[in-house]
Amino acid sequence: MKRQNARTLALIISILTYLVVGAAVFETLESKQEKSHKRRLDARKYELMRKYNLTKENFDELEHVVLQLKPHKAGVQWKFAGSFYFAITVITTIGYGHAAPSTDSGKVFCMFYALLGIPLTLVMFQSLGERINTFVRYLLHQAKKCLGMRQTEVSMANMVTVGFFSCMSTLCVGAVAFSHCEGWSFLHAFYYCFITLTTIGFGDYVALQRDDALQNDPRYVAFCFVYILMGLTVIGAFLNLVVLRFLTMNTEDERRDAKQKALMSVSKPRGEVACLIPLSASTSSTPVADNTPKAKDLKGVYTEVLHFQTICSCLWYRSKEKLQGSIPTMIPQELTFSDAYLPQDSNCPHYMDPASTGCVCSPRQCASISSITTGLHILSPFRVFKRRSSV
């Protein structure tokens, strides 16, 4: 099974298991409280019906009116401040549900507004997260240099630690502020900040919904808007650092597999050329011509195996003829045909024993050829050079 398929299957199983575990825990924690709360509400309902002599139809109508009045309890929602608050909850996908368009034209505009606004917001937060991570990495690097540490490189662990504490600090600051302004406990305020900044947005706790705060307290309104946007930026930076790394793993694996298939399709052994190419190089997924450290290492291997100080002319022409029909993609472009050696047939009239230290071809028939330069330089036909002993 491919690595990408195995990872996807493991993620599916993990999510399903996580959902089952979460459902079991929530059922255990909330089921009894729900039943007892329902019994208390039913008892209070029948008590009010008896006290005010209300029929079931009258009570249902009264209940419907109360539910419709609930959004207006906090004051006017569709002035500019309230509309701006609603727009934030739309494009950030928080969606408290404390206010919603009631007209058909408002609903249609909301859909188109979200269709364009949500992608723009996600891109903005991701871009801001990248800039913040770059700035934090620079600060950590400078701090390590000032402290005189040997290792000044900023590791992933350093960045994750800083990101985690930044998120916790943001949540704690918001919890303190909202617990003071909204009258919530610290736990409930921390819960509101977490639900908001993770864009879950249940709507059970919503800021700016008491004492006509949207119209009467502009400083608190500005603080809420800035806190939500800045908090989402900090959370986005942390997610950009941690989560997106795993999201790109499948793409990287697909690219690596494509390179391996493309290389293997042209790197099948052909004749005697493949015998001179190392196995590790022929199965490598990195092209030799790439300007990467691994490619340079492979080039060094080819040079070590194929590079000679001199090759006689008969060997050169024979090698050239054989090499032109072989696998040129496996040999770096920087190495000319004079750098590639193919062993001669022992029946060749100019065959040379591998243990020999020089060319045995007739000086009148063969010319020495230098492979140090990129071209074919014909030197004196009576001059004999020694081959490298490592080949």
Short mmCIF file of C-alpha atoms in Angstrom, two decimals:
data_model
loop_
_atom_site.label_atom_id
_atom_site.label_comp_id
_atom_site.label_asym_id
_atom_site.label_seq_id
_atom_site.Cartn_x
_atom_site.Cartn_y
_atom_site.Cartn_z
CA MET A 1 0.00 0.00 0.00
CA LYS A 2 1.28 3.46 -0.88
CA ARG A 3 2.35 5.69 1.96
CA GLN A 4 -0.29 8.30 1.12
CA ASN A 5 -3.11 5.74 1.12
CA ALA A 6 -1.94 4.23 4.39
CA ARG A 7 -1.76 7.67 6.01
CA THR A 8 -5.24 8.59 4.76
CA LEU A 9 -6.71 5.32 6.03
CA ALA A 10 -5.04 5.79 9.40
CA LEU A 11 -6.45 9.33 9.64
CA ILE A 12 -9.97 8.14 8.81
CA ILE A 13 -9.79 5.42 11.46
CA SER A 14 -8.35 7.89 13.97
CA ILE A 15 -11.11 10.45 13.37
CA LEU A 16 -13.86 7.85 13.63
CA THR A 17 -12.36 6.53 16.85
CA TYR A 18 -11.99 10.08 18.18
CA LEU A 19 -15.66 10.78 17.39
CA VAL A 20 -16.82 7.62 19.16
CA VAL A 21 -14.73 8.40 22.23
CA GLY A 22 -15.96 12.01 22.29
CA ALA A 23 -19.60 10.95 21.95
CA ALA A 24 -19.24 8.50 24.84
CA VAL A 25 -17.62 11.10 27.08
CA PHE A 26 -20.18 13.82 26.28
CA GLU A 27 -23.03 11.40 26.88
CA THR A 28 -21.61 10.50 30.26
CA LEU A 29 -21.05 14.12 31.29
CA GLU A 30 -24.18 15.80 29.91
CA SER A 31 -26.96 13.23 29.78
CA LYS A 32 -27.97 13.34 33.46
CA GLN A 33 -27.77 17.14 33.58
CA GLU A 34 -29.96 17.40 30.50
CA LYS A 35 -32.67 15.15 31.96
CA SER A 36 -32.75 16.93 35.30
CA HIS A 37 -32.84 20.35 33.63
CA LYS A 38 -35.68 19.22 31.38
CA ARG A 39 -37.69 18.03 34.39
CA ARG A 40 -37.21 21.36 36.17
CA LEU A 41 -38.29 23.34 33.11
CA ASP A 42 -41.41 21.19 32.61
CA ALA A 43 -42.37 21.64 36.23
CA ARG A 44 -41.93 25.41 35.93
CA LYS A 45 -43.95 25.43 32.73
CA TYR A 46 -46.98 23.70 34.28
CA GLU A 47 -46.71 25.92 37.34
CA LEU A 48 -46.94 29.06 35.18
CA MET A 49 -49.82 27.62 33.17
CA ARG A 50 -51.80 26.95 36.34
CA LYS A 51 -50.85 30.27 37.92
CA TYR A 52 -51.91 32.41 34.92
CA ASN A 53 -54.59 30.06 33.62
CA LEU A 54 -52.89 29.49 30.26
CA THR A 55 -53.78 26.79 27.82
CA LYS A 56 -51.08 24.85 25.99
CA GLU A 57 -51.73 26.87 22.82
CA ASN A 58 -51.41 30.15 24.74
CA PHE A 59 -48.16 29.05 26.31
CA ASP A 60 -46.71 27.90 22.96
CA GLU A 61 -47.55 31.28 21.43
CA LEU A 62 -45.95 33.10 24.35
CA GLU A 63 -42.88 30.90 24.06
CA HIS A 64 -42.57 31.70 20.35
CA VAL A 65 -42.75 35.44 21.04
CA VAL A 66 -40.10 35.20 23.76
CA LEU A 67 -37.72 33.33 21.46
CA GLN A 68 -38.10 35.99 18.77
CA LEU A 69 -37.48 38.74 21.31
CA LYS A 70 -34.25 37.14 22.53
CA PRO A 71 -31.97 38.63 19.81
CA HIS A 72 -33.32 42.10 20.60
CA LYS A 73 -32.61 41.78 24.29
CA ALA A 74 -29.11 43.20 23.76
CA GLY A 75 -30.46 46.23 21.91
CA VAL A 76 -30.47 47.11 18.23
CA GLN A 77 -28.37 44.64 16.25
CA TRP A 78 -28.40 46.12 12.77
CA LYS A 79 -26.79 49.49 13.27
CA PHE A 80 -23.25 49.85 11.91
CA ALA A 81 -21.53 48.43 15.02
CA GLY A 82 -23.84 45.43 15.19
CA SER A 83 -23.60 44.86 11.43
CA PHE A 84 -19.80 45.01 11.61
CA TYR A 85 -19.91 42.45 14.43
CA PHE A 86 -22.11 40.20 12.33
CA ALA A 87 -19.82 40.58 9.30
CA ILE A 88 -16.85 39.46 11.42
CA THR A 89 -18.71 36.34 12.51
CA VAL A 90 -19.56 35.58 8.86
CA ILE A 91 -16.16 35.86 7.17
CA THR A 92 -14.31 34.23 10.10
CA THR A 93 -16.87 31.36 10.13
CA ILE A 94 -17.52 31.89 13.86
CA GLY A 95 -21.26 32.12 13.32
CA TYR A 96 -22.59 32.72 16.84
CA GLY A 97 -26.19 32.76 15.66
CA HIS A 98 -27.04 35.70 17.92
CA ALA A 99 -28.19 37.61 14.84
CA ALA A 100 -29.19 36.51 11.37
CA PRO A 101 -30.66 38.18 8.28
CA SER A 102 -34.44 38.13 8.24
CA THR A 103 -35.09 39.54 4.76
CA ASP A 104 -34.66 37.55 1.55
CA SER A 105 -32.32 40.15 0.09
CA GLY A 106 -30.21 40.04 3.25
CA LYS A 107 -29.94 36.26 3.08
CA VAL A 108 -28.92 36.31 -0.60
CA PHE A 109 -26.29 39.00 0.04
CA CYS A 110 -25.01 37.07 3.05
CA MET A 111 -24.35 34.00 0.91
CA PHE A 112 -22.41 35.91 -1.75
CA TYR A 113 -20.62 37.95 0.92
CA ALA A 114 -19.46 34.78 2.67
CA LEU A 115 -18.53 33.10 -0.62
CA LEU A 116 -15.93 35.78 -1.31
CA GLY A 117 -15.09 36.83 2.24
CA ILE A 118 -14.25 33.44 3.74
CA PRO A 119 -11.45 32.52 1.27
CA LEU A 120 -9.98 36.02 1.50
CA THR A 121 -9.99 35.84 5.28
CA LEU A 122 -8.35 32.42 5.34
CA VAL A 123 -5.62 33.58 2.97
CA MET A 124 -5.08 36.74 5.01
CA PHE A 125 -4.76 34.87 8.30
CA GLN A 126 -2.40 32.33 6.74
CA SER A 127 -0.23 35.09 5.29
CA LEU A 128 -0.18 36.95 8.60
CA GLY A 129 0.68 33.71 10.36
CA GLU A 130 3.66 33.16 8.07
CA ARG A 131 4.91 36.72 8.67
CA ILE A 132 4.52 36.35 12.43
CA ASN A 133 6.38 33.03 12.41
CA THR A 134 9.19 34.58 10.35
CA PHE A 135 9.46 37.51 12.77
CA VAL A 136 9.42 35.22 15.82
CA ARG A 137 12.09 33.02 14.25
CA TYR A 138 14.25 36.10 13.68
CA LEU A 139 13.77 37.26 17.29
CA LEU A 140 14.68 33.83 18.65
CA HIS A 141 17.78 33.70 16.45
CA GLN A 142 18.92 37.12 17.66
CA ALA A 143 18.19 36.19 21.27
CA LYS A 144 20.32 33.06 20.98
CA LYS A 145 23.15 35.08 19.47
CA CYS A 146 22.96 37.66 22.26
CA LEU A 147 23.05 34.91 24.88
CA GLY A 148 26.15 33.46 23.26
CA MET A 149 24.63 30.06 22.60
CA ARG A 150 26.52 27.71 20.32
CA GLN A 151 23.44 26.56 18.45
CA THR A 152 21.74 29.68 17.10
CA GLU A 153 19.50 27.78 14.71
CA VAL A 154 15.80 28.02 15.60
CA SER A 155 14.30 24.54 15.68
CA MET A 156 10.72 23.48 15.14
CA ALA A 157 10.44 22.68 18.85
CA ASN A 158 11.37 26.28 19.69
CA MET A 159 8.72 27.64 17.35
CA VAL A 160 6.02 25.27 18.61
CA THR A 161 6.81 26.18 22.23
CA VAL A 162 6.58 29.90 21.51
CA GLY A 163 3.37 29.42 19.51
CA PHE A 164 1.74 27.39 22.28
CA PHE A 165 2.50 29.94 24.97
CA SER A 166 1.33 32.75 22.68
CA CYS A 167 -2.02 31.02 22.22
CA MET A 168 -2.41 30.39 25.94
CA SER A 169 -1.52 34.00 26.75
CA THR A 170 -4.07 35.27 24.24
CA LEU A 171 -6.80 33.08 25.73
CA CYS A 172 -5.95 34.07 29.30
CA VAL A 173 -5.91 37.81 28.52
CA GLY A 174 -9.29 37.53 26.85
CA ALA A 175 -10.71 35.48 29.71
CA VAL A 176 -9.69 38.11 32.26
CA ALA A 177 -11.14 40.94 30.17
CA PHE A 178 -14.46 39.27 29.37
CA SER A 179 -14.97 37.95 32.87
CA HIS A 180 -14.70 41.55 34.10
CA CYS A 181 -16.85 43.16 31.40
CA GLU A 182 -19.50 40.47 30.95
CA GLY A 183 -19.77 39.25 34.53
CA TRP A 184 -18.81 35.68 33.62
CA SER A 185 -16.63 33.40 35.68
CA PHE A 186 -13.04 32.96 34.51
CA LEU A 187 -13.80 29.43 33.30
CA HIS A 188 -16.80 30.55 31.27
CA ALA A 189 -14.88 33.49 29.84
CA PHE A 190 -11.95 31.24 28.91
CA TYR A 191 -14.46 28.85 27.32
CA TYR A 192 -15.95 31.72 25.30
CA CYS A 193 -12.51 32.82 24.07
CA PHE A 194 -11.58 29.28 23.05
CA ILE A 195 -14.87 28.65 21.24
CA THR A 196 -14.56 32.01 19.47
CA LEU A 197 -10.91 31.84 18.40
CA THR A 198 -11.25 28.27 17.16
CA THR A 199 -14.27 29.51 15.11
CA ILE A 200 -16.58 26.92 16.66
CA GLY A 201 -19.02 29.61 17.74
CA PHE A 202 -21.76 27.77 19.62
CA GLY A 203 -23.45 31.04 20.55
CA ASP A 204 -24.22 30.05 24.14
CA TYR A 205 -21.84 32.81 25.26
CA VAL A 206 -21.69 35.94 23.12
CA ALA A 207 -20.03 39.21 24.04
CA LEU A 208 -21.68 42.63 23.55
CA GLN A 209 -25.14 41.26 24.27
CA ARG A 210 -25.96 43.03 27.55
CA ASP A 211 -26.84 46.56 28.59
CA ASP A 212 -26.97 47.82 24.99
CA ALA A 213 -23.19 47.57 24.84
CA LEU A 214 -23.12 47.87 21.04
CA GLN A 215 -24.43 51.44 21.27
CA ASN A 216 -23.34 52.59 24.71
CA ASP A 217 -19.76 51.36 25.11
CA PRO A 218 -17.67 52.02 21.97
CA ARG A 219 -14.35 51.29 23.69
CA TYR A 220 -15.51 47.83 24.72
CA VAL A 221 -16.89 47.26 21.22
CA ALA A 222 -13.52 48.20 19.69
CA PHE A 223 -11.71 45.92 22.14
CA CYS A 224 -13.93 42.96 21.19
CA PHE A 225 -13.37 43.49 17.47
CA VAL A 226 -9.60 43.87 17.82
CA TYR A 227 -9.34 40.92 20.20
CA ILE A 228 -11.22 38.59 17.86
CA LEU A 229 -9.14 39.55 14.82
CA MET A 230 -5.79 39.51 16.64
CA GLY A 231 -6.63 36.29 18.45
CA LEU A 232 -7.53 34.59 15.18
CA THR A 233 -4.20 35.80 13.76
CA VAL A 234 -2.26 34.23 16.65
CA ILE A 235 -4.18 30.99 16.38
CA GLY A 236 -3.68 31.04 12.61
CA ALA A 237 0.07 31.44 13.05
CA PHE A 238 0.19 28.44 15.36
CA LEU A 239 -1.91 26.31 13.02
CA ASN A 240 0.23 27.43 10.07
CA LEU A 241 3.26 26.24 11.98
CA VAL A 242 1.92 22.87 13.13
CA VAL A 243 -1.07 21.71 11.11
CA LEU A 244 -0.13 22.79 7.60
CA ARG A 245 3.11 20.83 7.85
CA PHE A 246 1.06 17.63 8.01
CA LEU A 247 -1.37 18.80 5.34
CA THR A 248 1.49 18.98 2.80
CA MET A 249 2.87 15.52 3.52
CA ASN A 250 0.67 13.79 0.93
CA THR A 251 1.64 16.35 -1.71
CA GLU A 252 5.33 15.82 -1.00
CA ASP A 253 4.93 12.04 -1.19
CA GLU A 254 3.06 12.30 -4.50
CA ARG A 255 5.81 14.49 -5.95
CA ARG A 256 8.51 12.10 -4.75
CA ASP A 257 6.73 9.07 -6.21
CA ALA A 258 6.30 10.86 -9.54
CA LYS A 259 10.04 11.60 -9.65
CA GLN A 260 10.89 7.99 -8.85
CA LYS A 261 8.61 6.67 -11.59
CA ALA A 262 9.97 9.13 -14.13
CA LEU A 263 13.54 8.27 -13.25
CA MET A 264 13.04 4.51 -13.16
CA SER A 265 11.38 4.61 -16.58
CA VAL A 266 14.63 5.88 -18.11
CA SER A 267 17.15 4.22 -15.80
CA LYS A 268 16.74 0.56 -16.77
CA PRO A 269 20.13 -1.10 -17.39
CA ARG A 270 21.22 -1.01 -21.01
CA GLY A 271 24.40 -2.80 -21.99
CA GLU A 272 27.52 -2.14 -20.07
CA VAL A 273 26.77 1.50 -19.20
CA ALA A 274 24.53 0.54 -16.32
CA CYS A 275 27.28 -1.55 -14.80
CA LEU A 276 29.35 1.56 -14.24
CA ILE A 277 26.52 3.52 -12.60
CA PRO A 278 26.06 2.94 -8.86
CA LEU A 279 22.81 1.31 -7.81
CA SER A 280 22.09 4.02 -5.27
CA ALA A 281 22.40 6.62 -7.97
CA SER A 282 20.22 4.81 -10.49
CA THR A 283 17.38 4.50 -8.01
CA SER A 284 17.64 7.99 -6.66
CA SER A 285 14.58 10.17 -6.94
CA THR A 286 16.61 13.35 -7.39
CA PRO A 287 17.70 14.21 -10.93
CA VAL A 288 21.42 14.47 -11.34
CA ALA A 289 21.27 17.83 -13.03
CA ASP A 290 19.44 19.50 -10.12
CA ASN A 291 21.39 22.05 -8.13
CA THR A 292 20.93 20.23 -4.84
CA PRO A 293 23.53 18.77 -2.46
CA LYS A 294 22.35 15.26 -3.26
CA ALA A 295 22.65 15.92 -6.98
CA LYS A 296 26.17 17.23 -6.49
CA ASP A 297 27.08 14.10 -4.54
CA LEU A 298 25.75 11.93 -7.37
CA LYS A 299 27.71 13.99 -9.83
CA GLY A 300 30.80 13.37 -7.74
CA VAL A 301 30.12 9.65 -7.88
CA TYR A 302 29.78 9.75 -11.67
CA THR A 303 32.97 11.77 -11.94
CA GLU A 304 34.84 9.32 -9.74
CA VAL A 305 33.74 6.38 -11.85
CA LEU A 306 33.67 7.86 -15.33
CA HIS A 307 36.31 10.56 -15.31
CA PHE A 308 39.77 9.78 -16.72
CA GLN A 309 42.70 11.99 -17.31
CA THR A 310 43.25 10.57 -20.79
CA ILE A 311 41.54 8.16 -23.12
CA CYS A 312 43.01 6.98 -26.36
CA SER A 313 41.20 7.89 -29.55
CA CYS A 314 40.04 4.35 -30.42
CA LEU A 315 38.49 3.98 -26.97
CA TRP A 316 36.91 7.41 -27.30
CA TYR A 317 35.21 6.70 -30.60
CA ARG A 318 34.00 3.28 -29.53
CA SER A 319 32.66 4.70 -26.29
CA LYS A 320 30.94 7.50 -28.11
CA GLU A 321 29.16 5.14 -30.51
CA LYS A 322 27.93 2.92 -27.67
CA LEU A 323 26.94 5.80 -25.44
CA GLN A 324 24.81 7.62 -27.99
CA GLY A 325 22.24 4.82 -27.95
CA SER A 326 22.28 4.38 -24.21
CA ILE A 327 20.86 6.37 -21.31
CA PRO A 328 22.21 9.89 -21.58
CA THR A 329 19.84 11.14 -18.92
CA MET A 330 21.78 9.26 -16.27
CA ILE A 331 25.05 11.01 -17.05
CA PRO A 332 25.47 14.66 -16.07
CA GLN A 333 25.47 17.10 -18.89
CA GLU A 334 28.71 18.56 -17.61
CA LEU A 335 30.52 15.30 -18.45
CA THR A 336 31.29 14.97 -22.14
CA PHE A 337 31.60 11.76 -24.06
CA SER A 338 35.30 11.86 -23.41
CA ASP A 339 34.55 11.48 -19.69
CA ALA A 340 32.50 8.32 -20.10
CA TYR A 341 34.32 5.03 -20.23
CA LEU A 342 32.90 1.84 -21.65
CA PRO A 343 35.00 -1.33 -21.37
CA GLN A 344 36.29 -2.66 -24.64
CA ASP A 345 35.78 -6.09 -26.02
CA SER A 346 38.82 -8.29 -25.56
CA ASN A 347 38.72 -9.06 -29.29
CA CYS A 348 39.32 -5.43 -30.13
CA PRO A 349 42.71 -4.95 -31.81
CA HIS A 350 43.35 -2.11 -29.47
CA TYR A 351 42.20 -3.90 -26.32
CA MET A 352 44.15 -2.97 -23.22
CA ASP A 353 44.54 -5.11 -20.12
CA PRO A 354 42.88 -3.45 -17.10
CA ALA A 355 46.02 -4.09 -15.07
CA SER A 356 48.05 -2.16 -17.58
CA THR A 357 49.17 1.36 -16.77
CA GLY A 358 49.02 2.85 -20.23
CA CYS A 359 47.57 2.73 -23.68
CA VAL A 360 48.89 -0.10 -25.85
CA CYS A 361 47.33 1.18 -29.04
CA SER A 362 49.69 1.98 -31.83
CA PRO A 363 50.80 5.60 -31.52
CA ARG A 364 50.25 6.00 -35.24
CA GLN A 365 46.66 4.78 -35.06
CA CYS A 366 45.52 6.33 -31.80
CA ALA A 367 45.80 9.80 -30.39
CA SER A 368 45.75 10.69 -26.73
CA ILE A 369 42.74 12.63 -25.64
CA SER A 370 42.42 14.83 -22.61
CA SER A 371 39.17 14.72 -20.70
CA ILE A 372 39.93 17.50 -18.30
CA THR A 373 38.63 20.10 -20.71
CA THR A 374 35.10 20.11 -22.01
CA GLY A 375 36.07 19.61 -25.63
CA LEU A 376 37.99 16.97 -27.49
CA HIS A 377 41.63 18.10 -27.43
CA ILE A 378 43.94 15.95 -29.56
CA LEU A 379 47.44 15.99 -28.23
CA SER A 380 50.70 14.56 -29.62
CA PRO A 381 50.12 11.05 -31.01
CA PHE A 382 53.40 9.86 -29.55
CA ARG A 383 52.62 11.00 -26.04
CA VAL A 384 51.28 8.36 -23.64
CA PHE A 385 49.44 9.23 -20.46
CA LYS A 386 48.79 7.11 -17.46
CA ARG A 387 45.23 6.28 -16.45
CA ARG A 388 43.91 6.68 -13.00
CA SER A 389 44.59 3.57 -11.00
CA SER A 390 41.29 3.81 -9.16
CA VAL A 391 39.31 2.57 -12.16
#
